[in-house]
């Protein structure tokens, strides 16, 4: 699932710390320009499938496809609960970085 907020919403930020962190990073790094949006993918993979390489590969390609075909997306954020080294390295290959 990708959330696609186009402007900060105090109610959403109060209800979802992942969305709040994405907006905070966007605001301090490079705010959105007119017509742009950010994409937020909350971590949703069940623990039993987190180390399943075929599932991880499918998710990786789905994320990259969304980033490539999304018009006017300025930022993309992916919440990864308890990332393992495989996931971190795969994301870095696509120039995705850890944000504290």
CSV table of N, CA, C and O in Angstrom, one decimal:
chain,number,residue,atom,x,y,z
A,1,UNK,N,0.8,-1.2,0.0
A,1,UNK,CA,0.0,0.0,0.0
A,1,UNK,C,0.9,1.2,0.0
A,1,UNK,O,1.9,1.3,0.7
A,2,UNK,N,0.6,2.2,-0.8
A,2,UNK,CA,1.2,3.5,-0.9
A,2,UNK,C,0.3,4.6,-0.5
A,2,UNK,O,-0.8,4.7,-1.1
A,3,UNK,N,0.6,5.3,0.5
A,3,UNK,CA,-0.1,6.5,0.9
A,3,UNK,C,0.5,7.6,0.0
A,3,UNK,O,1.7,7.7,-0.2
A,4,UNK,N,-0.4,8.5,-0.5
A,4,UNK,CA,0.1,9.6,-1.4
A,4,UNK,C,-0.4,11.0,-0.9
A,4,UNK,O,-1.1,11.6,-1.6
A,5,UNK,N,0.1,11.4,0.2
A,5,UNK,CA,-0.3,12.7,0.7
A,5,UNK,C,0.3,13.9,-0.1
A,5,UNK,O,1.5,13.8,-0.5
A,6,UNK,N,-0.4,14.9,-0.4
A,6,UNK,CA,0.1,16.0,-1.2
A,6,UNK,C,0.3,17.3,-0.3
A,6,UNK,O,1.0,18.2,-0.7
A,7,UNK,N,-0.3,17.3,0.9
A,7,UNK,CA,0.0,18.4,1.8
A,7,UNK,C,-0.1,17.9,3.2
A,7,UNK,O,-0.9,16.9,3.5
A,8,UNK,N,0.6,18.4,4.2
A,8,UNK,CA,0.5,17.9,5.5
A,8,UNK,C,-0.9,18.1,6.1
A,8,UNK,O,-1.6,19.0,5.8
A,9,UNK,N,-1.2,17.1,6.9
A,9,UNK,CA,-2.5,17.1,7.5
A,9,UNK,C,-2.3,16.7,9.0
A,9,UNK,O,-1.8,15.7,9.3
A,10,UNK,N,-2.6,17.7,9.9
A,10,UNK,CA,-2.3,17.5,11.3
A,10,UNK,C,-3.0,16.3,11.9
A,10,UNK,O,-2.4,15.6,12.7
A,11,UNK,N,-4.2,16.0,11.4
A,11,UNK,CA,-4.9,14.8,12.0
A,11,UNK,C,-4.2,13.5,11.5
A,11,UNK,O,-4.0,12.6,12.3
A,12,UNK,N,-3.8,13.4,10.3
A,12,UNK,CA,-3.0,12.3,9.8
A,12,UNK,C,-1.7,12.1,10.5
A,12,UNK,O,-1.3,11.0,10.9
A,13,UNK,N,-1.0,13.2,10.7
A,13,UNK,CA,0.3,13.1,11.3
A,13,UNK,C,0.2,12.7,12.8
A,13,UNK,O,1.0,12.0,13.3
A,14,UNK,N,-0.9,13.2,13.4
A,14,UNK,CA,-1.1,12.8,14.8
A,14,UNK,C,-1.4,11.3,14.9
A,14,UNK,O,-1.1,10.6,15.9
A,15,UNK,N,-2.1,10.8,13.9
A,15,UNK,CA,-2.6,9.4,14.0
A,15,UNK,C,-1.5,8.4,13.5
A,15,UNK,O,-1.5,7.2,13.8
A,16,UNK,N,-0.5,8.9,12.7
A,16,UNK,CA,0.4,8.0,12.0
A,16,UNK,C,1.8,8.5,12.2
A,16,UNK,O,2.2,9.5,11.4
A,17,UNK,N,2.6,8.0,13.1
A,17,UNK,CA,4.0,8.5,13.2
A,17,UNK,C,4.9,8.3,12.0
A,17,UNK,O,5.8,9.1,11.8
A,18,UNK,N,4.6,7.4,11.1
A,18,UNK,CA,5.4,7.2,9.9
A,18,UNK,C,5.1,8.3,9.0
A,18,UNK,O,6.0,8.9,8.4
A,19,UNK,N,3.9,8.7,8.8
A,19,UNK,CA,3.5,9.8,7.9
A,19,UNK,C,4.1,11.1,8.5
A,19,UNK,O,4.6,12.0,7.8
A,20,UNK,N,4.0,11.3,9.8
A,20,UNK,CA,4.5,12.5,10.5
A,20,UNK,C,6.1,12.6,10.3
A,20,UNK,O,6.6,13.7,10.0
A,21,UNK,N,6.8,11.5,10.4
A,21,UNK,CA,8.2,11.5,10.2
A,21,UNK,C,8.5,11.8,8.7
A,21,UNK,O,9.5,12.5,8.4
A,22,UNK,N,7.8,11.3,7.8
A,22,UNK,CA,8.0,11.6,6.3
A,22,UNK,C,7.8,13.1,6.1
A,22,UNK,O,8.6,13.7,5.4
A,23,UNK,N,6.7,13.6,6.6
A,23,UNK,CA,6.5,15.1,6.4
A,23,UNK,C,7.6,15.9,7.1
A,23,UNK,O,8.1,16.9,6.5
A,24,UNK,N,8.0,15.5,8.3
A,24,UNK,CA,9.1,16.2,9.0
A,24,UNK,C,10.4,16.2,8.1
A,24,UNK,O,11.0,17.3,8.0
A,25,UNK,N,10.7,15.1,7.6
A,25,UNK,CA,11.9,15.0,6.7
A,25,UNK,C,11.8,15.8,5.5
A,25,UNK,O,12.7,16.6,5.1
A,26,UNK,N,10.6,15.7,4.8
A,26,UNK,CA,10.4,16.5,3.6
A,26,UNK,C,10.5,18.0,3.9
A,26,UNK,O,11.1,18.7,3.1
A,27,UNK,N,9.9,18.4,4.9
A,27,UNK,CA,9.9,19.9,5.2
A,27,UNK,C,11.3,20.4,5.5
A,27,UNK,O,11.6,21.5,5.1
A,28,UNK,N,12.1,19.6,6.2
A,28,UNK,CA,13.4,20.1,6.5
A,28,UNK,C,14.5,19.9,5.4
A,28,UNK,O,15.5,20.6,5.4
A,29,UNK,N,14.2,19.0,4.5
A,29,UNK,CA,15.2,18.7,3.5
A,29,UNK,C,14.9,19.4,2.2
A,29,UNK,O,15.7,20.1,1.6
A,30,UNK,N,13.7,19.2,1.6
A,30,UNK,CA,13.3,19.9,0.3
A,30,UNK,C,11.8,19.8,0.3
A,30,UNK,O,11.2,18.8,-0.2
A,31,UNK,N,11.1,20.9,0.7
A,31,UNK,CA,9.7,20.9,0.7
A,31,UNK,C,9.1,20.6,-0.7
A,31,UNK,O,9.8,20.9,-1.7
A,32,UNK,N,7.9,20.1,-0.8
A,32,UNK,CA,7.2,19.8,-2.0
A,32,UNK,C,6.9,21.1,-2.8
A,32,UNK,O,6.6,22.2,-2.1
A,33,UNK,N,7.0,21.1,-4.1
A,33,UNK,CA,6.6,22.2,-4.9
A,33,UNK,C,5.2,22.0,-5.4
A,33,UNK,O,4.7,20.9,-5.3
A,34,UNK,N,4.6,22.9,-6.0
A,34,UNK,CA,3.3,22.8,-6.5
A,34,UNK,C,3.1,21.6,-7.4
A,34,UNK,O,3.9,21.4,-8.3
A,35,UNK,N,2.1,20.8,-7.1
A,35,UNK,CA,1.8,19.6,-7.9
A,35,UNK,C,2.5,18.4,-7.5
A,35,UNK,O,2.2,17.3,-8.1
A,36,UNK,N,3.5,18.5,-6.6
A,36,UNK,CA,4.2,17.3,-6.2
A,36,UNK,C,3.6,16.6,-5.0
A,36,UNK,O,2.7,17.2,-4.3
A,37,UNK,N,4.0,15.4,-4.8
A,37,UNK,CA,3.5,14.6,-3.7
A,37,UNK,C,4.6,13.7,-3.2
A,37,UNK,O,5.6,13.6,-3.8
A,38,UNK,N,4.4,13.2,-2.0
A,38,UNK,CA,5.3,12.2,-1.5
A,38,UNK,C,4.5,10.8,-1.4
A,38,UNK,O,3.3,10.8,-1.4
A,39,UNK,N,5.3,9.8,-1.3
A,39,UNK,CA,4.7,8.4,-1.2
A,39,UNK,C,5.2,7.8,0.1
A,39,UNK,O,6.4,7.9,0.3
A,40,UNK,N,4.3,7.2,0.8
A,40,UNK,CA,4.7,6.6,2.1
A,40,UNK,C,4.2,5.1,2.0
A,40,UNK,O,3.0,4.9,1.9
A,41,UNK,N,5.1,4.2,2.2
A,41,UNK,CA,4.7,2.8,2.3
A,41,UNK,C,5.0,2.3,3.7
A,41,UNK,O,6.1,2.1,4.1
A,42,UNK,N,3.9,2.1,4.5
A,42,UNK,CA,4.1,1.6,5.8
A,42,UNK,C,4.6,0.1,5.8
A,42,UNK,O,4.2,-0.6,4.9
A,43,UNK,N,5.3,-0.3,6.8
A,43,UNK,CA,5.8,-1.7,6.8
A,43,UNK,C,4.6,-2.6,7.2
A,43,UNK,O,3.9,-2.4,8.1
A,44,UNK,N,4.3,-3.5,6.3
A,44,UNK,CA,3.2,-4.4,6.5
A,44,UNK,C,3.4,-5.9,6.3
A,44,UNK,O,2.5,-6.7,6.4
A,45,UNK,N,4.7,-6.2,6.1
A,45,UNK,CA,5.0,-7.6,5.8
A,45,UNK,C,4.9,-8.4,7.1
A,45,UNK,O,5.5,-8.0,8.1
A,46,UNK,N,4.1,-9.5,7.2
A,46,UNK,CA,4.0,-10.3,8.4
A,46,UNK,C,5.4,-10.9,8.7
A,46,UNK,O,6.2,-11.2,7.9
A,47,UNK,N,5.6,-11.0,10.0
A,47,UNK,CA,6.9,-11.6,10.4
A,47,UNK,C,7.3,-12.9,9.8
A,47,UNK,O,8.5,-13.1,9.5
A,48,UNK,N,6.4,-13.8,9.5
A,48,UNK,CA,6.7,-15.1,8.9
A,48,UNK,C,7.3,-14.9,7.5
A,48,UNK,O,7.9,-15.8,7.1
A,49,UNK,N,7.0,-13.8,6.9
A,49,UNK,CA,7.5,-13.6,5.5
A,49,UNK,C,8.6,-12.7,5.3
A,49,UNK,O,9.1,-12.5,4.2
A,50,UNK,N,9.1,-12.1,6.4
A,50,UNK,CA,10.1,-11.0,6.3
A,50,UNK,C,11.4,-11.6,5.7
A,50,UNK,O,12.2,-10.8,5.1
A,51,UNK,N,11.8,-12.8,6.0
A,51,UNK,CA,13.0,-13.3,5.5
A,51,UNK,C,12.8,-14.2,4.3
A,51,UNK,O,13.7,-14.9,3.9
A,52,UNK,N,11.6,-14.2,3.7
A,52,UNK,CA,11.3,-15.0,2.5
A,52,UNK,C,11.8,-14.2,1.3
A,52,UNK,O,11.2,-13.2,0.9
A,53,UNK,N,12.9,-14.7,0.7
A,53,UNK,CA,13.5,-13.9,-0.4
A,53,UNK,C,12.6,-13.7,-1.6
A,53,UNK,O,12.6,-12.6,-2.1
A,54,UNK,N,11.8,-14.7,-2.0
A,54,UNK,CA,10.9,-14.4,-3.2
A,54,UNK,C,9.9,-13.3,-2.8
A,54,UNK,O,9.6,-12.4,-3.7
A,55,UNK,N,9.4,-13.3,-1.6
A,55,UNK,CA,8.4,-12.2,-1.2
A,55,UNK,C,9.2,-10.9,-1.2
A,55,UNK,O,8.7,-9.9,-1.7
A,56,UNK,N,10.4,-10.9,-0.6
A,56,UNK,CA,11.1,-9.6,-0.5
A,56,UNK,C,11.5,-9.1,-1.9
A,56,UNK,O,11.4,-7.9,-2.2
A,57,UNK,N,11.8,-10.0,-2.8
A,57,UNK,CA,12.1,-9.6,-4.2
A,57,UNK,C,10.9,-9.0,-4.9
A,57,UNK,O,11.0,-8.0,-5.6
A,58,UNK,N,9.8,-9.6,-4.7
A,58,UNK,CA,8.5,-9.1,-5.3
A,58,UNK,C,8.2,-7.7,-4.7
A,58,UNK,O,7.9,-6.8,-5.5
A,59,UNK,N,8.3,-7.5,-3.4
A,59,UNK,CA,8.1,-6.2,-2.8
A,59,UNK,C,9.1,-5.2,-3.3
A,59,UNK,O,8.7,-4.1,-3.6
A,60,UNK,N,10.3,-5.6,-3.5
A,60,UNK,CA,11.3,-4.6,-3.9
A,60,UNK,C,11.0,-4.2,-5.3
A,60,UNK,O,11.0,-3.0,-5.6
A,61,UNK,N,10.6,-5.1,-6.2
A,61,UNK,CA,10.3,-4.7,-7.6
A,61,UNK,C,9.0,-3.9,-7.7
A,61,UNK,O,8.9,-3.0,-8.5
A,62,UNK,N,8.1,-4.2,-6.8
A,62,UNK,CA,6.8,-3.4,-6.8
A,62,UNK,C,7.1,-2.0,-6.3
A,62,UNK,O,6.5,-1.0,-6.9
A,63,UNK,N,7.9,-1.8,-5.3
A,63,UNK,CA,8.3,-0.5,-4.8
A,63,UNK,C,9.0,0.3,-5.9
A,63,UNK,O,8.6,1.5,-6.2
A,64,UNK,N,9.9,-0.3,-6.6
A,64,UNK,CA,10.7,0.4,-7.6
A,64,UNK,C,9.8,0.7,-8.8
A,64,UNK,O,9.8,1.9,-9.3
A,65,UNK,N,8.9,-0.2,-9.2
A,65,UNK,CA,7.9,0.1,-10.3
A,65,UNK,C,7.1,1.3,-9.9
A,65,UNK,O,6.8,2.2,-10.8
A,66,UNK,N,6.6,1.4,-8.7
A,66,UNK,CA,5.8,2.5,-8.3
A,66,UNK,C,6.5,3.8,-8.4
A,66,UNK,O,6.0,4.8,-8.8
A,67,UNK,N,7.8,3.8,-7.9
A,67,UNK,CA,8.6,5.0,-8.0
A,67,UNK,C,8.9,5.5,-9.4
A,67,UNK,O,8.9,6.6,-9.7
A,68,UNK,N,9.1,4.5,-10.3
A,68,UNK,CA,9.4,4.9,-11.7
A,68,UNK,C,8.2,5.4,-12.4
A,68,UNK,O,8.3,6.3,-13.3
A,69,UNK,N,7.0,4.9,-12.1
A,69,UNK,CA,5.8,5.3,-12.9
A,69,UNK,C,5.0,6.4,-12.3
A,69,UNK,O,4.0,6.9,-12.9
A,70,UNK,N,5.3,6.8,-11.1
A,70,UNK,CA,4.5,7.8,-10.4
A,70,UNK,C,4.9,9.2,-10.8
A,70,UNK,O,6.1,9.6,-10.7
A,71,UNK,N,4.0,9.9,-11.4
A,71,UNK,CA,4.3,11.3,-11.9
A,71,UNK,C,4.3,12.3,-10.7
A,71,UNK,O,3.5,12.2,-9.8
A,72,UNK,N,5.3,13.1,-10.8
A,72,UNK,CA,5.4,14.2,-9.8
A,72,UNK,C,5.6,13.8,-8.4
A,72,UNK,O,5.3,14.5,-7.4
A,73,UNK,N,6.2,12.6,-8.2
A,73,UNK,CA,6.5,12.1,-6.8
A,73,UNK,C,7.9,12.7,-6.5
A,73,UNK,O,8.9,12.4,-7.1
A,74,UNK,N,7.9,13.5,-5.4
A,74,UNK,CA,9.2,14.2,-5.0
A,74,UNK,C,10.0,13.3,-4.0
A,74,UNK,O,11.2,13.3,-4.1
A,75,UNK,N,9.3,12.6,-3.2
A,75,UNK,CA,9.9,11.8,-2.1
A,75,UNK,C,9.2,10.5,-2.0
A,75,UNK,O,8.0,10.4,-2.2
A,76,UNK,N,9.9,9.4,-1.7
A,76,UNK,CA,9.3,8.2,-1.3
A,76,UNK,C,9.9,7.7,0.0
A,76,UNK,O,11.1,7.8,0.2
A,77,UNK,N,9.0,7.2,0.8
A,77,UNK,CA,9.4,6.7,2.2
A,77,UNK,C,8.9,5.3,2.3
A,77,UNK,O,7.7,5.0,2.0
A,78,UNK,N,9.7,4.4,2.8
A,78,UNK,CA,9.3,3.0,3.1
A,78,UNK,C,9.7,2.7,4.5
A,78,UNK,O,10.9,2.8,4.9
A,79,UNK,N,8.7,2.3,5.3
A,79,UNK,CA,8.9,1.9,6.7
A,79,UNK,C,9.3,0.4,6.7
A,79,UNK,O,8.5,-0.4,6.2
A,80,UNK,N,10.4,0.1,7.2
A,80,UNK,CA,10.9,-1.3,7.3
A,80,UNK,C,11.1,-1.7,8.7
A,80,UNK,O,12.1,-1.3,9.3
A,81,UNK,N,10.2,-2.4,9.3
A,81,UNK,CA,10.4,-2.8,10.7
A,81,UNK,C,11.4,-3.9,10.7
A,81,UNK,O,11.4,-4.9,10.0
A,82,UNK,N,12.4,-3.8,11.6
A,82,UNK,CA,13.4,-4.7,11.8
A,82,UNK,C,14.1,-5.2,10.5
A,82,UNK,O,14.1,-6.4,10.2
A,83,UNK,N,14.7,-4.2,9.8
A,83,UNK,CA,15.3,-4.6,8.5
A,83,UNK,C,16.5,-5.5,8.7
A,83,UNK,O,17.3,-5.4,9.6
A,84,UNK,N,16.6,-6.5,7.8
A,84,UNK,CA,17.8,-7.3,7.9
A,84,UNK,C,18.8,-6.8,6.8
A,84,UNK,O,18.5,-5.9,6.0
A,85,UNK,N,20.0,-7.4,6.8
A,85,UNK,CA,21.0,-6.9,5.9
A,85,UNK,C,20.7,-7.0,4.5
A,85,UNK,O,21.0,-6.1,3.7
A,86,UNK,N,20.0,-8.0,4.1
A,86,UNK,CA,19.5,-8.2,2.7
A,86,UNK,C,18.6,-7.1,2.3
A,86,UNK,O,18.8,-6.5,1.2
A,87,UNK,N,17.7,-6.7,3.1
A,87,UNK,CA,16.8,-5.6,2.7
A,87,UNK,C,17.5,-4.3,2.6
A,87,UNK,O,17.3,-3.5,1.7
A,88,UNK,N,18.3,-4.0,3.6
A,88,UNK,CA,19.1,-2.8,3.6
A,88,UNK,C,19.9,-2.6,2.4
A,88,UNK,O,19.9,-1.6,1.7
A,89,UNK,N,20.7,-3.7,2.0
A,89,UNK,CA,21.5,-3.7,0.8
A,89,UNK,C,20.7,-3.5,-0.5
A,89,UNK,O,21.1,-2.8,-1.4
A,90,UNK,N,19.6,-4.2,-0.5
A,90,UNK,CA,18.7,-4.1,-1.7
A,90,UNK,C,18.2,-2.7,-1.9
A,90,UNK,O,18.2,-2.2,-3.0
A,91,UNK,N,17.8,-2.1,-0.8
A,91,UNK,CA,17.3,-0.7,-0.9
A,91,UNK,C,18.4,0.3,-1.3
A,91,UNK,O,18.2,1.2,-2.1
A,92,UNK,N,19.6,0.1,-0.7
A,92,UNK,CA,20.7,1.0,-1.1
A,92,UNK,C,21.1,0.9,-2.5
A,92,UNK,O,21.6,1.8,-3.1
A,93,UNK,N,20.9,-0.3,-3.1
A,93,UNK,CA,21.2,-0.4,-4.6
A,93,UNK,C,20.3,0.5,-5.4
A,93,UNK,O,20.6,0.8,-6.5
A,94,UNK,N,19.1,0.9,-4.9
A,94,UNK,CA,18.2,1.8,-5.6
A,94,UNK,C,18.3,3.2,-5.0
A,94,UNK,O,17.4,4.0,-5.1
A,95,UNK,N,19.4,3.5,-4.4
A,95,UNK,CA,19.7,4.9,-3.8
A,95,UNK,C,18.7,5.3,-2.8
A,95,UNK,O,18.3,6.4,-2.6
A,96,UNK,N,18.2,4.3,-2.0
A,96,UNK,CA,17.3,4.6,-0.9
A,96,UNK,C,18.2,4.6,0.4
A,96,UNK,O,19.1,3.8,0.5
A,97,UNK,N,17.9,5.5,1.3
A,97,UNK,CA,18.8,5.8,2.4
A,97,UNK,C,18.0,5.7,3.7
A,97,UNK,O,16.8,6.0,3.8
A,98,UNK,N,18.7,5.3,4.8
A,98,UNK,CA,18.1,5.2,6.1
A,98,UNK,C,17.9,6.7,6.6
A,98,UNK,O,18.7,7.5,6.5
A,99,UNK,N,16.7,6.9,7.2
A,99,UNK,CA,16.4,8.2,7.8
A,99,UNK,C,16.0,7.9,9.3
A,99,UNK,O,15.1,7.1,9.5
A,100,UNK,N,16.8,8.4,10.2
A,100,UNK,CA,16.5,8.1,11.6
A,100,UNK,C,15.1,8.7,12.0
A,100,UNK,O,14.6,9.6,11.5
